[in-house]
Structures are given as structure tokens and as C-alpha cells.
Amino acid sequence: MSSSDQNTPRGPIDSSRIPRYAGPATFARLPRLDEVGTADIAVVGVPFDSGVSYRPGARFGGNAIREASRLLRPYNPAQDASPFALAQVADAGDIAANPFNINEAVETVEAAADDLLNSGARMMTLGGDHTIALPLLRSVAKKHGPVALLHFDAHLDTWDTYFGAEYTHGTPFRRAVEEGILDTEALSHVGTRGPLYGKQDLTDDEKMGFGIVTSADIYRRGADEVADQLRQRIGDRPLYISIDIDCLDPAHAPGTGTPEAGGMTSRELLEILRGLSSCNLVSADVVEVAPAYDHAEITAVAASHTAYELTTIMARQISAERAAGAK
Ligand SMILES: [Mn+2]
């Protein structure tokens, strides 16, 4: 029996009976996908970091986020929702991607994402480096057509190549625009800052259709106003949110591959996401957590809460769609 046939989704392990720190870590102590059959939201890891240009280590990010997610509780007061009761959320384990062949890894991620989406799930992907956003977007576009994109990142990630390589963590969104899988009327970078190679980087990026909300814009205008502006741009388009944890200041996310000073706080990121709760979020990723550079799980905790907010947005929509369909 598929979970969607059941009225009550199977939730996390009861932490009043089994302490949070006991047992293997699935995301938020949720059941594994193979324990529930199918899921409305599949939390899936992609332990791949062969596309990085500086510090490696994001291949360990997904499991670091899972460990840090032990402390997530079932009710989200900021969105007034219990996401794991509204929808079946399950941990789908990891996509095993070839660490020595980026092209093959990209194909593997796309095929595995196709399987999850075709099963009826939305994906909450835990990276891995940002290379993986391209195959994830390809898969999402096969299902929904070109999607709106909110890209939270210190960097543009619309560069052309590195050392001749097309598929890297600095190039996924240029490839995605070239492939026609993004809705170029609704593309935004959020949290951008730091030095570039030249002004042409910004010119090229704008030509691809991206708008930019810089980290300084968020500080000056505040999370609510930024979320309002983004929501207006997105409208009711199917939306994909890709969050590079380096959108946060290194004080809030030291454990990442290419840190830049002057970033937003984890509070600002979570508040912007909550302001997008009415958007049609079809899938999302959180990438670039590199736990070897982390301290006291600062980065992994921020990433786990980020994934929790994204999961809550999707669970609320699934529940609302189901209620509308039942009428
Ligand atoms: Mn990135």
C-alpha cells in the first residue's frame, strides 16, 4: 500500500521514548523510504563533490545534515504546520554517484531523480556540491516544464567552464539556461556578494535572465520585503529553490567550500523562506555543506533547519492540494 493511500503518514521516531541521539540518523529521524513504500517528499542525499573548485568535502554534507537534524521537532510554529503529519516525508538514502567521472555522475543523479519524481515524490535533496543542481533541474523540468529558480548563494554559479570542464559547482545555472530548463522570466540569485573575475560576469548573468538580491540588499531592506519581491516575480510558476549554504555568512556557515565574508544570517535565510510559503515549490536542494571545516555543527544545524523550512512549505502545499482534490 502506498503512503498516499494512508490517512496518517508515518512520522519520526518518538523522541520521548528513544533519545534523539540514539540510533542511526535519517533526516529528522523520519522513516526510510523503503519502510513506507512511497513518499510525498523524499529527502535524498547526493554524496558527490568532484565538481568543486576550492575546498573539497561536501560529499560528507548530507550525512552531517542528517546528524544535525536529530533535534528537529515535528511542529513548525513559524509556518503553523506539522510537516510530517501533513505529508509522508521519508529519507530516500543516497544516490551513489561516480566520484571519478563527473559526466557519469550527472547522468546518475538525473536518472535517480527521475525515479523519485515519477514515483510522485517531491525531492528535498541534501548535497553534495552545487554541480548536482543541473541534473536535478533537468529531471524537474521533464515533469513540470521550465521552472522558476531561486538560487541562494554567495556566488552566481553561471560561469562557463573551469579548466575546460562544463559540469562543475560554478556552472550549473549557465548550463541550465542553455538547456532551456529554466523559466527565464523568474530567475533570481539571493545573497550574492564577494569579488568576481570581472564586471562581465554580471553582464553575462543578467543576459541569461537572472535578477540579483545581494546580501547587502537583504540587510538594508529586510527579509519580509525581499520575500515579497521574490514572490511577486515567481507568481504561481512551478518553483525550484537551490540553496548553497555559503549564502550564509561564514559566521553562520563556516563548514563550506568557498566562503565569502558579508553574508546573511541563518535567521534572515529562514525568514525569507517562510515568506515564500505560498509559492508552488516543486523540489529543492541544500548543498555545499563541508563538515570537515565546520565547528560544533554550526553549518549542519543551519542546513538542517533550512531543509526543514523547505520541507514544511512542500508539505503544506501537498496537504492543501489534497484537500482541494477531495472536495
Ligand atoms: Mn553554489
XYZ file of C-alpha atoms and ligand atoms in Angstrom:
328
model
C 0.000 0.000 0.000
C 1.411 3.355 -0.906
C 1.652 6.009 1.761
C -0.668 8.265 -0.200
C -3.437 5.718 0.438
C -2.973 6.116 4.158
C -4.610 8.858 6.145
C -1.813 9.090 8.662
C 1.743 9.415 7.417
C 4.388 7.594 9.382
C 6.278 10.251 11.310
C 9.627 10.490 13.046
C 10.803 8.265 15.894
C 9.182 9.371 19.162
C 11.958 11.178 20.995
C 10.117 10.900 24.309
C 10.707 7.134 24.088
C 14.016 6.820 22.270
C 16.529 9.619 22.937
C 17.342 11.813 19.956
C 20.974 10.850 19.939
C 20.291 7.093 19.752
C 20.230 5.003 16.621
C 21.130 5.698 13.007
C 20.418 9.185 11.655
C 17.785 9.579 8.992
C 16.672 13.143 8.221
C 14.657 14.393 11.235
C 14.511 10.736 12.455
C 11.944 10.032 9.744
C 11.361 6.541 8.336
C 13.414 5.352 5.396
C 11.682 5.323 2.039
C 11.906 1.504 1.898
C 9.972 1.360 5.178
C 6.990 3.318 3.823
C 6.955 2.321 0.146
C 6.361 5.719 -1.402
C 6.672 9.259 -0.105
C 5.185 12.640 -0.858
C 8.550 14.206 -0.099
C 11.772 12.219 -0.469
C 14.789 13.548 1.400
C 17.703 12.260 -0.644
C 21.447 12.642 -0.280
C 23.932 13.095 -3.102
C 27.412 12.480 -1.696
C 29.294 13.961 -4.635
C 31.907 16.728 -4.554
C 34.113 16.112 -7.588
C 32.913 19.397 -9.101
C 34.407 21.751 -6.507
C 36.896 24.494 -7.339
C 38.371 25.074 -3.859
C 37.880 23.129 -0.607
C 36.551 19.573 -1.087
C 34.414 17.692 1.436
C 30.762 18.336 0.547
C 30.416 14.610 -0.195
C 30.026 14.295 3.582
C 27.441 17.075 3.769
C 24.270 15.008 3.541
C 25.134 12.786 6.456
C 26.294 15.776 8.529
C 22.901 17.413 7.917
C 21.128 14.183 8.889
C 23.099 14.020 12.159
C 22.308 17.668 12.943
C 18.632 17.105 12.069
C 18.127 14.814 15.080
C 16.977 17.846 17.038
C 14.242 18.910 14.604
C 10.823 18.615 16.227
C 7.564 17.762 14.455
C 5.722 21.129 14.785
C 6.961 24.196 12.890
C 5.485 27.218 14.681
C 6.803 29.737 12.123
C 4.613 28.156 9.438
C 1.987 26.812 11.878
C 2.312 23.323 10.426
C 3.350 19.790 11.348
C 5.008 18.862 8.066
C 5.486 15.169 8.818
C 1.787 14.794 9.653
C 0.574 16.714 6.585
C 2.553 14.578 4.128
C 4.591 11.405 4.102
C 8.190 12.553 4.321
C 10.835 9.828 4.152
C 14.589 9.526 3.876
C 15.434 8.019 0.492
C 19.099 7.411 1.343
C 21.867 8.422 -1.034
C 22.316 8.498 -4.792
C 25.629 6.736 -5.426
C 27.430 8.898 -7.992
C 30.812 8.109 -9.578
C 33.453 10.287 -7.864
C 35.924 9.891 -10.765
C 33.680 10.758 -13.708
C 31.621 13.940 -13.430
C 29.642 13.357 -16.640
C 28.615 9.902 -15.497
C 27.742 11.233 -12.027
C 25.499 13.898 -13.568
C 23.680 11.197 -15.556
C 23.298 9.012 -12.470
C 21.800 11.840 -10.421
C 19.355 12.709 -13.207
C 18.185 9.095 -13.559
C 17.731 8.659 -9.800
C 15.850 11.979 -9.585
C 13.596 10.827 -12.454
C 12.733 7.707 -10.459
C 11.832 9.702 -7.345
C 9.748 12.291 -9.210
C 7.995 9.614 -11.271
C 7.037 7.868 -8.017
C 5.065 11.012 -7.169
C 7.523 12.480 -4.669
C 8.928 15.969 -4.449
C 12.649 15.996 -3.721
C 14.405 17.609 -0.791
C 17.990 16.944 -1.820
C 20.988 17.202 0.502
C 24.293 17.774 -1.317
C 26.959 17.285 -2.312
C 28.427 20.185 -4.231
C 26.420 22.511 -6.474
C 27.153 20.517 -9.644
C 24.180 18.330 -8.731
C 21.651 21.141 -9.225
C 21.892 20.690 -13.013
C 20.734 17.060 -13.205
C 18.115 17.751 -10.509
C 16.734 20.657 -12.560
C 16.765 18.570 -15.735
C 14.635 15.985 -14.010
C 12.257 18.564 -12.517
C 11.845 20.235 -15.936
C 10.895 16.906 -17.526
C 7.974 16.781 -15.110
C 6.971 20.461 -14.838
C 8.478 22.178 -17.881
C 10.890 25.087 -17.382
C 10.758 26.115 -13.717
C 11.270 29.352 -11.820
C 14.514 29.270 -9.847
C 15.504 30.880 -6.581
C 19.214 30.392 -6.111
C 20.557 31.301 -2.662
C 24.330 31.582 -2.893
C 27.291 33.893 -2.327
C 28.193 33.214 -5.964
C 26.475 33.426 -9.335
C 27.289 29.861 -10.429
C 26.707 30.942 -14.027
C 30.325 30.746 -15.164
C 31.094 28.905 -18.397
C 33.851 26.385 -17.642
C 36.664 25.676 -15.177
C 39.819 24.146 -16.659
C 37.703 23.256 -19.656
C 35.120 21.393 -17.586
C 31.472 22.170 -18.346
C 29.943 20.469 -15.321
C 31.285 21.963 -12.085
C 29.847 23.568 -8.967
C 30.354 27.016 -10.526
C 28.499 26.373 -13.785
C 25.170 24.558 -13.226
C 22.870 27.513 -13.874
C 24.511 28.616 -17.129
C 24.108 25.046 -18.385
C 20.505 25.019 -17.191
C 19.720 28.257 -19.072
C 21.455 26.912 -22.206
C 19.378 23.735 -21.982
C 16.105 25.690 -21.743
C 15.042 24.031 -18.483
C 14.579 27.289 -16.542
C 11.804 29.861 -16.908
C 13.941 32.887 -17.698
C 11.134 35.237 -16.612
C 11.626 34.170 -12.990
C 15.282 33.597 -12.104
C 16.886 35.166 -9.051
C 20.126 34.887 -7.154
C 19.784 35.739 -3.470
C 22.648 36.548 -1.120
C 25.252 37.307 -3.780
C 28.456 39.032 -2.661
C 32.211 38.890 -2.890
C 34.773 39.523 -5.599
C 34.174 38.414 -9.202
C 36.557 37.788 -12.108
C 35.271 40.958 -13.801
C 32.210 43.117 -14.414
C 31.423 40.944 -17.452
C 30.370 38.179 -15.030
C 27.400 40.347 -14.036
C 26.609 41.376 -17.622
C 26.576 37.757 -18.777
C 24.449 36.732 -15.822
C 21.872 39.460 -16.484
C 21.656 38.431 -20.152
C 20.690 34.936 -19.011
C 17.714 36.494 -17.237
C 18.821 36.500 -13.614
C 17.862 39.176 -11.134
C 20.109 39.657 -8.128
C 19.236 40.322 -4.498
C 22.618 40.894 -2.905
C 23.494 40.089 0.661
C 23.640 43.852 1.329
C 20.122 44.272 -0.136
C 18.816 41.813 2.454
C 20.495 43.740 5.259
C 19.166 47.082 4.016
C 15.620 46.055 3.060
C 14.923 43.180 5.413
C 13.720 39.643 4.888
C 9.996 40.419 4.553
C 10.419 42.965 1.772
C 12.856 40.717 -0.078
C 10.469 37.756 0.173
C 7.577 39.924 -1.112
C 9.609 40.995 -4.128
C 10.687 37.422 -4.906
C 7.152 36.118 -4.524
C 5.820 38.675 -6.989
C 8.449 37.696 -9.538
C 7.695 33.987 -9.143
C 3.885 34.185 -9.116
C 2.290 30.751 -9.422
C 5.020 29.250 -11.577
C 6.450 25.886 -10.515
C 9.431 26.853 -8.377
C 12.731 25.156 -7.591
C 14.820 26.509 -4.705
C 18.536 25.726 -4.663
C 20.362 26.755 -1.503
C 24.131 26.841 -1.378
C 24.844 27.063 2.340
C 27.594 29.584 1.517
C 24.775 32.111 1.056
C 25.167 32.410 4.826
C 27.984 34.392 6.371
C 30.959 32.216 7.377
C 29.977 33.016 10.991
C 26.739 31.094 10.340
C 28.195 28.519 7.953
C 31.944 28.025 8.311
C 31.739 24.465 7.008
C 31.607 25.097 3.297
C 33.884 25.031 0.281
C 34.075 28.649 -0.911
C 33.281 31.003 1.993
C 32.791 34.752 1.443
C 32.567 37.432 4.137
C 29.491 39.634 4.498
C 26.706 37.084 4.147
C 23.198 36.876 5.538
C 22.400 35.308 8.884
C 20.651 31.973 9.266
C 17.706 33.936 10.749
C 17.419 36.011 7.572
C 17.546 32.930 5.339
C 14.842 31.126 7.333
C 12.649 34.241 7.385
C 12.899 34.727 3.614
C 11.929 31.085 3.081
C 8.922 31.435 5.414
C 7.874 34.450 3.333
C 7.759 32.155 0.287
C 5.453 29.582 1.875
C 2.647 30.290 -0.605
C 4.847 29.552 -3.637
C 4.412 26.374 -5.695
C 7.640 24.711 -4.543
C 8.114 21.527 -6.571
C 11.519 20.466 -5.229
C 14.566 21.937 -3.504
C 18.176 21.297 -2.576
C 20.622 22.354 0.143
C 24.217 21.923 -0.984
C 27.869 22.675 -0.198
C 27.948 21.684 3.477
C 31.552 20.549 4.038
C 31.660 19.227 7.616
C 35.472 18.999 7.861
C 35.519 22.830 8.039
C 32.546 23.028 10.390
C 32.670 23.802 14.109
C 30.172 22.477 16.635
C 27.800 21.575 13.763
C 27.043 25.287 13.128
C 26.719 24.765 9.383
C 24.986 21.407 9.573
C 22.403 22.735 12.057
C 21.697 25.720 9.786
C 21.347 23.388 6.806
C 19.038 21.021 8.691
C 16.727 23.882 9.675
C 16.824 25.195 6.109
C 15.748 21.797 4.774
C 13.036 21.678 7.451
C 11.531 25.009 6.311
C 11.614 23.873 2.673
C 10.025 20.539 3.601
C 7.312 22.379 5.536
C 6.472 24.561 2.516
C 6.110 21.468 0.322
C 4.118 19.505 2.930
C 1.631 22.353 3.374
C 1.089 22.537 -0.371
C 0.656 18.786 -0.731
C -1.902 18.843 2.065
C -3.757 21.820 0.559
C -3.809 20.213 -2.905
C -5.155 17.008 -1.404
C -7.879 18.882 0.462
C -8.854 20.758 -2.727
C -8.918 17.484 -4.689
C -11.137 15.802 -2.086
C -13.854 18.456 -2.399
Mn 26.975 27.466 -5.377
